[in-house]
Coordinates of C-alpha atoms in Angstrom, one line a residue:
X1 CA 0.0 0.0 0.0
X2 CA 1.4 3.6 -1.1
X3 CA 1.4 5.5 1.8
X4 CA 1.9 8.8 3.1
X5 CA 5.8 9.1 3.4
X6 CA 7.6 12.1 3.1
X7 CA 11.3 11.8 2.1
X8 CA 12.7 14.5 4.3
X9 CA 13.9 13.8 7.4
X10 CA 11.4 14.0 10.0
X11 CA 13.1 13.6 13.3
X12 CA 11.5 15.5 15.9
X13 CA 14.0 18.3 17.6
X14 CA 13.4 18.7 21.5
X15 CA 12.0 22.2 22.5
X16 CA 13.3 22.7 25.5
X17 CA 17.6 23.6 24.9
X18 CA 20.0 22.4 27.5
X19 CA 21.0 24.7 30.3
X20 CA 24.4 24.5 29.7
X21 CA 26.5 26.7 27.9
X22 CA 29.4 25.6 25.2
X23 CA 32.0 23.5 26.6
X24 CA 35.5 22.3 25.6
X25 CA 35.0 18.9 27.4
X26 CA 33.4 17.6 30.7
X27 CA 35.0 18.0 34.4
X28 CA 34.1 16.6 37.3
X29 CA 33.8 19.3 40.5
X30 CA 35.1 16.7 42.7
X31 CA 38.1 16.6 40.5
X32 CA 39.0 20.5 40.8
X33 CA 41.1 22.3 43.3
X34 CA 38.7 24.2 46.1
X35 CA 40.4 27.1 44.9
X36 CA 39.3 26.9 41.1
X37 CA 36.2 25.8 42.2
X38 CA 35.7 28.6 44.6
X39 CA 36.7 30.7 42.1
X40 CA 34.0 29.5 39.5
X41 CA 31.0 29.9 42.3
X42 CA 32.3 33.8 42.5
X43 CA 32.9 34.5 38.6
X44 CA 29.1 35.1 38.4
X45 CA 27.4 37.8 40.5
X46 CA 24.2 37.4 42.3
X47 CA 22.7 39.8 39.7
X48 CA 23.5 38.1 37.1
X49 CA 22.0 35.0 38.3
X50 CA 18.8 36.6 39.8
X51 CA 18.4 38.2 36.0
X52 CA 18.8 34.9 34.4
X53 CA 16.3 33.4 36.1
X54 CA 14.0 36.4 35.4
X55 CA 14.5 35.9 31.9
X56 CA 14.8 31.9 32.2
X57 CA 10.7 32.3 33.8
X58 CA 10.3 34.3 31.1
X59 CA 11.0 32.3 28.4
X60 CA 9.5 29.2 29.9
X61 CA 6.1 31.3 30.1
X62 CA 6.4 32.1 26.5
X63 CA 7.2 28.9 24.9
X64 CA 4.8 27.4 27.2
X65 CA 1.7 30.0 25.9
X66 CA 3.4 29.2 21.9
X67 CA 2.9 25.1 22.4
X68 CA -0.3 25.3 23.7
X69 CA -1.1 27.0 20.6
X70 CA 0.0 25.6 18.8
X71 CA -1.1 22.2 19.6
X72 CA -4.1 22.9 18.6
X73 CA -3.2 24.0 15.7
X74 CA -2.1 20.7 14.6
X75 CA -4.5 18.5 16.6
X76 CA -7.0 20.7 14.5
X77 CA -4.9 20.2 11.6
X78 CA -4.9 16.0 12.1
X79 CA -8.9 16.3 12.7
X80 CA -9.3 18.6 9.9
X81 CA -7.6 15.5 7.8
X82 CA -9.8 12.7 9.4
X83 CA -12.4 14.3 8.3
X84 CA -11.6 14.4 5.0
X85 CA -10.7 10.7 4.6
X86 CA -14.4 9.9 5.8
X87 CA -16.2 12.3 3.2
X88 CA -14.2 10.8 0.3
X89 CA -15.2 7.6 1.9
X90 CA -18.7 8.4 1.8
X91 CA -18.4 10.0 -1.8
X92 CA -18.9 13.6 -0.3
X93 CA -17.9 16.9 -1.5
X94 CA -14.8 18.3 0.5
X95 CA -14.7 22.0 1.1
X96 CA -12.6 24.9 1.8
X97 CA -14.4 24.0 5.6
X98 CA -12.6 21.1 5.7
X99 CA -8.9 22.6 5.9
X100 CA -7.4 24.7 8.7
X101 CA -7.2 28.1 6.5
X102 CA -4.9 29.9 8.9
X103 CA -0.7 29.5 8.6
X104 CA 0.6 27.5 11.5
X105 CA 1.5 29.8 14.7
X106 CA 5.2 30.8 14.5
X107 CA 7.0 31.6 18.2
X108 CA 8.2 35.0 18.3
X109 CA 9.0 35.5 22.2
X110 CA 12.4 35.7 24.2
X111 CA 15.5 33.2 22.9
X112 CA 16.2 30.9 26.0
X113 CA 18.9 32.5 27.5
X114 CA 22.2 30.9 28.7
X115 CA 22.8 30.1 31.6
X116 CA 25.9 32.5 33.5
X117 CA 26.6 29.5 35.6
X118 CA 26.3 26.1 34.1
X119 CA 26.2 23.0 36.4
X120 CA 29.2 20.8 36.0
X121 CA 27.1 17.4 34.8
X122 CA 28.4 14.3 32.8
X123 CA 28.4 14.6 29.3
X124 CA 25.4 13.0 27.5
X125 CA 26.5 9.4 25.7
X126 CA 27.2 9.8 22.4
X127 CA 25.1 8.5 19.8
X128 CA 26.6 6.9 16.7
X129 CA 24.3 8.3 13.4
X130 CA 22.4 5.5 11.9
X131 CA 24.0 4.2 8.5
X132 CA 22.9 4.7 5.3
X133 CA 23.6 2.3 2.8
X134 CA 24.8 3.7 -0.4
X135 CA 25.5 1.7 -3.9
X136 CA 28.6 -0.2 -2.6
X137 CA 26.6 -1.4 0.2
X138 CA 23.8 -2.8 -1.9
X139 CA 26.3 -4.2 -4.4
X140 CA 27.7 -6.2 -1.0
X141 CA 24.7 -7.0 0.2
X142 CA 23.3 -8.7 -3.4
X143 CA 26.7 -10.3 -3.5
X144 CA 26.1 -11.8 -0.2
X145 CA 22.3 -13.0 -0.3
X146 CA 21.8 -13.5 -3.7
X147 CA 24.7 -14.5 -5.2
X148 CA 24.0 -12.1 -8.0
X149 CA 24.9 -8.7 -9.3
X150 CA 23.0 -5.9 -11.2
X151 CA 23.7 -5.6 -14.7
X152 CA 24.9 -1.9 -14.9
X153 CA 24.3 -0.3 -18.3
X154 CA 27.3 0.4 -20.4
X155 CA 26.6 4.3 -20.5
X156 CA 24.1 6.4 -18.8
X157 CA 22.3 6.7 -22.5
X158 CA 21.4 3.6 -22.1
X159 CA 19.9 3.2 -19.3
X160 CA 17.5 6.5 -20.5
X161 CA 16.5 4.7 -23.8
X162 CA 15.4 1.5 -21.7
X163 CA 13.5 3.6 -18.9
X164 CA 12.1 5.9 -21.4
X165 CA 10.6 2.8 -23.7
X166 CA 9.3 1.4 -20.9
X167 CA 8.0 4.6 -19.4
X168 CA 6.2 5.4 -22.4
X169 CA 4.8 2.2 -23.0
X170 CA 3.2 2.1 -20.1
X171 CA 1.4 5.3 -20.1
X172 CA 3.8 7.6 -18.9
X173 CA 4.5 11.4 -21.1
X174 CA 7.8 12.6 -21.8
X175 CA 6.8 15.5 -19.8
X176 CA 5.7 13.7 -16.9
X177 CA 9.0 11.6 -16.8
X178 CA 11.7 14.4 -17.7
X179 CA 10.3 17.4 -15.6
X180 CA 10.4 14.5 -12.5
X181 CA 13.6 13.8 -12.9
X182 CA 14.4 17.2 -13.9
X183 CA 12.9 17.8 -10.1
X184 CA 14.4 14.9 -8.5
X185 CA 18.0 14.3 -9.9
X186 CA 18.6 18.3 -10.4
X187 CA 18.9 17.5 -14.2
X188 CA 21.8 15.8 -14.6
X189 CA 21.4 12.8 -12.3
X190 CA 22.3 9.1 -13.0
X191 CA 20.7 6.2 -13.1
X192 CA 22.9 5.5 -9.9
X193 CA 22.8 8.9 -8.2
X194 CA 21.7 9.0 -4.6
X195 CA 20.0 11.2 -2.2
X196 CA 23.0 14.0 -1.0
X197 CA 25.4 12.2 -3.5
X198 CA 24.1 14.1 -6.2
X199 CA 25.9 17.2 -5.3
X200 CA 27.1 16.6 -2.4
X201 CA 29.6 14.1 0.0
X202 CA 27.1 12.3 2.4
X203 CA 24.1 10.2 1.7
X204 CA 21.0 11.7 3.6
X205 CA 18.6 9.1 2.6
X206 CA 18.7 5.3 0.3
X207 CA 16.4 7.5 -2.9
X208 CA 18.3 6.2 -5.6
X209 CA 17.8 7.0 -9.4
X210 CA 15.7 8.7 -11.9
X211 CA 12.9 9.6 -9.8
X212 CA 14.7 8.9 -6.3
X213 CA 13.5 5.5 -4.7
X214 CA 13.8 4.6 -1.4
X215 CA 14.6 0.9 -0.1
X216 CA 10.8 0.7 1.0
X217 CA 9.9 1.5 -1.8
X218 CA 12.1 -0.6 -4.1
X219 CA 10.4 -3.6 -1.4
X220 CA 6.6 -2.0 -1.7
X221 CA 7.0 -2.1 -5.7
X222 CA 8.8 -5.5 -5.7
X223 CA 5.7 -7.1 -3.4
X224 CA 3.1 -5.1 -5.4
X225 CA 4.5 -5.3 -9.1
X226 CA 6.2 -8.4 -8.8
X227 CA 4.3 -10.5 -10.8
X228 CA 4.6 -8.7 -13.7
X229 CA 8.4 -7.4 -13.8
X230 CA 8.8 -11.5 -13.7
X231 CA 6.5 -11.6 -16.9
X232 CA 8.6 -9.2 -18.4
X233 CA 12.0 -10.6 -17.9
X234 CA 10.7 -13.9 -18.7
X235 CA 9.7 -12.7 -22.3
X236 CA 13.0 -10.9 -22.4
X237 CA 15.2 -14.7 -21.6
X238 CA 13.1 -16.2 -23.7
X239 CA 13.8 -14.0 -26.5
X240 CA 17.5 -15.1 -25.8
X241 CA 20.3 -17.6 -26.9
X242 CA 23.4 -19.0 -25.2
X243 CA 25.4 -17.1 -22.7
X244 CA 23.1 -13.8 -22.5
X245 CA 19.7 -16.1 -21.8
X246 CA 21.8 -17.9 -19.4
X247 CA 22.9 -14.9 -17.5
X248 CA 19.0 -13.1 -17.8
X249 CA 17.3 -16.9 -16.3
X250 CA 19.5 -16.1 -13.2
X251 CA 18.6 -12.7 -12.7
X252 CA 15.0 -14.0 -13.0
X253 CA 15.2 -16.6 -10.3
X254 CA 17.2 -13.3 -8.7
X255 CA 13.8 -11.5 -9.0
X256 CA 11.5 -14.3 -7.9
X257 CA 13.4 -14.9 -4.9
X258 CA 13.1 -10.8 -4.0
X259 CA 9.7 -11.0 -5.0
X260 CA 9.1 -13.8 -2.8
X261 CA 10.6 -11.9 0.6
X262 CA 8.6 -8.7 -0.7
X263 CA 5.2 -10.5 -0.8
X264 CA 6.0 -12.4 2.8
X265 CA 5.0 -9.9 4.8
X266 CA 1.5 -7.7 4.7
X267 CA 1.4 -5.4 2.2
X268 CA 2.0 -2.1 4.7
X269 CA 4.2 0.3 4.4
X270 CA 5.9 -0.2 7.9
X271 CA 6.0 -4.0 6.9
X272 CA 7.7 -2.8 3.9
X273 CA 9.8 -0.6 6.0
X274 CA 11.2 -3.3 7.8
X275 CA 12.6 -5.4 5.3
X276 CA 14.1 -2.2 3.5
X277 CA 16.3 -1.1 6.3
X278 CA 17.7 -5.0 6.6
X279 CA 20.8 -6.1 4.4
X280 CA 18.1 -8.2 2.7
X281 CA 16.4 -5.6 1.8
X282 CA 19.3 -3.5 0.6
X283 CA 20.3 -6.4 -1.5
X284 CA 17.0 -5.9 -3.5
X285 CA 17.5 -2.3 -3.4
X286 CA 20.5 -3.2 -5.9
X287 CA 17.8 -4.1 -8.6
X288 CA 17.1 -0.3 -9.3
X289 CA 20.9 0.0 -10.7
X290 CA 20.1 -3.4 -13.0
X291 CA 19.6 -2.3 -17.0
X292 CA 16.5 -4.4 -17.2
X293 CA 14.6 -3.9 -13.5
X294 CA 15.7 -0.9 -12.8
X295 CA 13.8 1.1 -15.4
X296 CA 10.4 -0.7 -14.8
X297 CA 11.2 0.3 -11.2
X298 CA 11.8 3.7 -11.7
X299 CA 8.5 3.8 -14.1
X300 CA 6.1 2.5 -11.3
X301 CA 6.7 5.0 -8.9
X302 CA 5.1 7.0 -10.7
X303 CA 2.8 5.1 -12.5
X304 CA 1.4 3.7 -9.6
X305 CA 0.4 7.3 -8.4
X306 CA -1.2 7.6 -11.8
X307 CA -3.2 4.7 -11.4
X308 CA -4.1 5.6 -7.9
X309 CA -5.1 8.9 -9.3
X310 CA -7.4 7.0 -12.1
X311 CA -9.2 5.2 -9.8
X312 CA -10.1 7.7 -7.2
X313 CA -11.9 9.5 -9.8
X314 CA -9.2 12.0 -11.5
X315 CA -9.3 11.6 -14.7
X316 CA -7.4 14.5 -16.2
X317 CA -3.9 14.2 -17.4
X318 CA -1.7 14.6 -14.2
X319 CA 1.1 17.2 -14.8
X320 CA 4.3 16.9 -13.9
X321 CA 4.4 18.8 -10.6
X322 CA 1.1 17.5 -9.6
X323 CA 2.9 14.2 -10.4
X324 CA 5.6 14.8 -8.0
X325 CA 3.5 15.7 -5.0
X326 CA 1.9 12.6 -5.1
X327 CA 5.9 11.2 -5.6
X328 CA 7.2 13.1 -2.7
X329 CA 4.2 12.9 0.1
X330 CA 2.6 9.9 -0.8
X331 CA -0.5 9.3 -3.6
X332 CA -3.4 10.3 -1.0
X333 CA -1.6 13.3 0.7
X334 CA -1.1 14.3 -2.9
X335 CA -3.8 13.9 -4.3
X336 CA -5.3 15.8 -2.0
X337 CA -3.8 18.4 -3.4
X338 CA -4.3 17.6 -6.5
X339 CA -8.0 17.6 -6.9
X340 CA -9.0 21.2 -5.5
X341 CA -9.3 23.6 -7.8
X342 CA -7.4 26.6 -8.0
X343 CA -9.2 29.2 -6.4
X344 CA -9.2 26.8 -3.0
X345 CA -5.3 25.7 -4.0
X346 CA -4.6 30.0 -3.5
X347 CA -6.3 29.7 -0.1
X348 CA -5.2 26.3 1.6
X349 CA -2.3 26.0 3.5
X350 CA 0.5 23.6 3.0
X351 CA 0.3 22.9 6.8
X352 CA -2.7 21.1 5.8
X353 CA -0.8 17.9 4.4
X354 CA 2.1 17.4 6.7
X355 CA 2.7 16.3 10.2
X356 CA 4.1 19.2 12.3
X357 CA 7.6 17.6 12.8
X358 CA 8.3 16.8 8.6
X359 CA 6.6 20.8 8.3
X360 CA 8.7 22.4 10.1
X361 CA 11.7 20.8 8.9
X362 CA 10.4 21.7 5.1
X363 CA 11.8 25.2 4.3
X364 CA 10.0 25.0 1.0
X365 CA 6.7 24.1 2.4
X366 CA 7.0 27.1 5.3
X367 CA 8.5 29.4 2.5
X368 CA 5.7 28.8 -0.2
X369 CA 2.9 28.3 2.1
X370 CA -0.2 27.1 0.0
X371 CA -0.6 24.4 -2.2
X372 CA -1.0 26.9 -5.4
X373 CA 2.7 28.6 -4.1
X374 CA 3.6 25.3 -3.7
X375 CA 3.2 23.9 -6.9
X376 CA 4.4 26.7 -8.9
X377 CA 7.6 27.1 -7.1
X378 CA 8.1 23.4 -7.9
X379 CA 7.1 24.0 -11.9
X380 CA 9.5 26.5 -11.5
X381 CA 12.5 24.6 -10.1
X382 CA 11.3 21.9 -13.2
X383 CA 11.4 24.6 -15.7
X384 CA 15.2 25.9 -14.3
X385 CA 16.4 22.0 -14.2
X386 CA 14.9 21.0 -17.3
X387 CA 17.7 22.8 -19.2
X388 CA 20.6 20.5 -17.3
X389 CA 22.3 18.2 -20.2
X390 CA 20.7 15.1 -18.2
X391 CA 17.1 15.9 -18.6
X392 CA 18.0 17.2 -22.4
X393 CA 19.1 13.4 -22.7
X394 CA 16.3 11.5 -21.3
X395 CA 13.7 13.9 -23.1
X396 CA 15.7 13.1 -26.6
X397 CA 15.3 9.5 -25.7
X398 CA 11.5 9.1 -25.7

C-alpha cells in the first residue's frame, strides 16, 4: 500500500535547549582544586544569576503560551484530515471548511537565555548516526544473499532509452517523466545517483535514481509489481540464446526470490519498511541499478500514483508537478492536493498535508505556504532543471 511518506527527514527536535553553555570537554567538580572551584562559584554575580532566572521564567512562560497553541493547531490540523478521509469515503464533496485556513502559529518570544553559571554534569553518551547504505553497500549486500549482481548499463544513455521505452509504454508522457527527474536528480542525475550524492559528499537518505526510490519502496513495488516485472524478464530470456539467456534466467530466479521476501510480509508500508532497512532488503535495493529492473522500477513509482489517481476519480492528465506531489508525500496526501481547484489551491495551506515535525523541517513548504505557491515554485524549479544536459538526454530518448 502507497502510503503517506515524506522523504525529508522528520526527526522531531526537542524544544526545550540544554541549560548549559558551550563547553571544551566535561569536568568533574570533585576533580578540581577548592580554589578553582571557589573561584567558578564567585565569577558570576548574584545579579546576574537573579536576571537569568527572570528571563529563564520568562521564556519558559512564552514557549509554554506558543505550544499550547500551537497544539491545537495541529490537533486541528490532524482532525481537519480525518475528516476528509471519511467524506471521500462516503463520496462527499470536500470544502474549503474542511482545511485549517490559517498559517501555522510561528514563536516569536524571548531566545532561551544561557545560563551564566552552568552545572558541572556528565556529558550525555554519544550516539553513533544510523548508516545509510549507499551503492557499494547494496552491491555487497546482493553479493552476499543472492549470489548475484545488477547488470549496470554500459553508458548512462542507455539506461535512459530503456527507462524511457518502458516509461512510455506504459502510459507515462515525456513530460511527466523528464520534468520529475528534472525535479528529483537536479537535471543531470544518473541512473545510480543517490540522495545527497548528487551534489554533495554524504548520503541523507537510500532514494536512488531517476525519480529517487527509497529501499521501501524498491520492497513496496517489488511485493506489489512483482508478478509482472517476472513476466517481463521472462519474455525478455526467452527471447534469448546461449550465454546472454543464461545470464538473464538467473537474474530471474534473482527477481522471484526478491519478489518472494517482498510478498511475505503484509502489504503495509511499515512491513515494507522493515525489510528495507535489513541487508536483505538492501540487496534488492540493488535491482534499481540493474539495466532491465531498474527502469520498470523507476516507471512505477510514478505510475502507480497515476493509477491511484485514475481510480479515485481524476481523470485528467496529471502534470508533472502534480505528479511529483503525489511522488514526494505519498499518492493520498497528494492527491489531496491535486483535486482542489485553484481558487481553494490560492487559499489552503500547505500545513494542511504534513505532520508538524516533517513541516517544520520543510523550508520549502513554510517558504511557499499554500498548495498553489507550492506547486508553482516546484514548476519553476522543473522549468530551471529542465535545461541541465541530463534531462535534455532523457527527453531526446522518448
Amino acid at each position: 500500500m502507497h502510503h503517506q511518506m515524506i522523504r525529508s527527514g522528520l526527526l522531531t527536535v526537542a524544544l526545550a535547549l540544554p541549560l548549559l553553555a558551550v563547553r571544551a570537554f566535561t569536568v568533574d567538580a570533585s576533580s578540581l582544586p577548592p580554589a578553582v572551584s571557589g573561584a567558578m562559584a564567585q565569577a558570576v554575580s548574584p545579579q546576574v544569576i537573579a536576571e537569568y532566572r527572570l528571563k529563564l521564567k520568562e521564556y519558559l512562560q512564552a514557549r509554554d503560551a506558543f505550544e499550547h497553541e500551537a497544539g491545537a493547531y495541529w490537533g486541528l490540523v490532524a482532525e481537519k484530515r480525518h475528516g476528509r478521509y471519511a467524506k471521500w469515503r462516503d463520496h462527499q464533496t470536500v470544502t474549503l471548511e474542511d482545511y485549517v485556513l490559517n498559517q501555522p502559529p510561528v514563536y516569536a518570544g524571548p531566545r532561551r537565555p544561557v545560563n551564566p553559571a552552568p552545572e558541572i554534569e556528565p556529558e550525555a553518551p554519544h550516539r553513533p548516526r544510523k548508516h545509510i547504505p549507499v551503492v557499494a553497500d547494496l552491491l555487497r549486500a546482493a553479493a552476499e544473499y543472492f549470489q548475484w549482481t545488477p547488470q549496470q548499463p554500459a553508458t548512462e544513455i542507455q539506461f535512459m532509452r530503456t527507462y524511457a521505452h518502458f516509461a512510455e509504454s506504459a502510459g507515462l508522457t515525456r513530460e511527466q517523466a523528464v520534468r520529475v527527474y528534472a525535479f528529483e536528480t537536479g537535471g543531470d542525475g544518473k541512473h545510480d545517483s543517490q540522495s545527497g550524492l548528487i551534489h554533495g559528499s554524504h548520503a541523507v537518505s537510500t532514494a536512488i535514481g531517476y525519480n529517487q526510490l527509497l529501499t521501501t519502496n524498491t520492497v513496496e513495488l517489488l511485493a506489489e509489481q512483482g508478478p509482472g516485472l517476472i513476466r517481463v524478464l521472462a519474455q525478455k530470456a526467452a527471447n534469448l540464446s546461449g550465454p546472454a539467456r543464461q545470464a538473464m534466467e538467473y537474474k530471474l530466479t534473482v527477481l522471484k526470490k526478491m519478489v518472494a521476501l517482498a510478498r511475505s510480509v503484509p502489504d503495509d508500508w511499515s512491513a515494507h519498511a522493515k525489510i528495507g532497512e535489513s541487508p536483505q532488503g538492501w540487496a534488492m535495493h540493488a535491482m534499481v541499478l540493474d539495466i532491465d529492473v531498474g527502469p520498470m522500477l523507476q516507471t512505477h513509482k510514478l505510475l502507480t500514483s497515476v493509477i491511484f489517481a485514475r481510480k479515485k476519480g481524476y481523470l485528467r492528465p496529471l502534470t508533472a508537478a502534480e505528479l511529483e506531489m503525489m511522488n514526494l508525500t505519498g499518492d493520498g496526501t497528494g492527491l489531496d492536493m491535486v483535486m482542489m481547484p485553484q481558487v481553494m489551491r490560492e487559499q489552503v495551506p500547505t500545513s494542511n498535508f504534513f505532520q508538524r515535525g516533517g513541516y517544520e523541517r520543510n523550508p520549502v513548504a513554510v517558504r511557499h505556504n499554500t498548495v498553489a505557491k507550492l506547486l508553482a515554485v516546484t514548476n519553476a524549479r522543473m522549468d530551471e532543471n529542465s535545461k541541465e544536459t541530463g534531462a535534455r538526454e532523457l527527453a531526446a530518448a522518448f
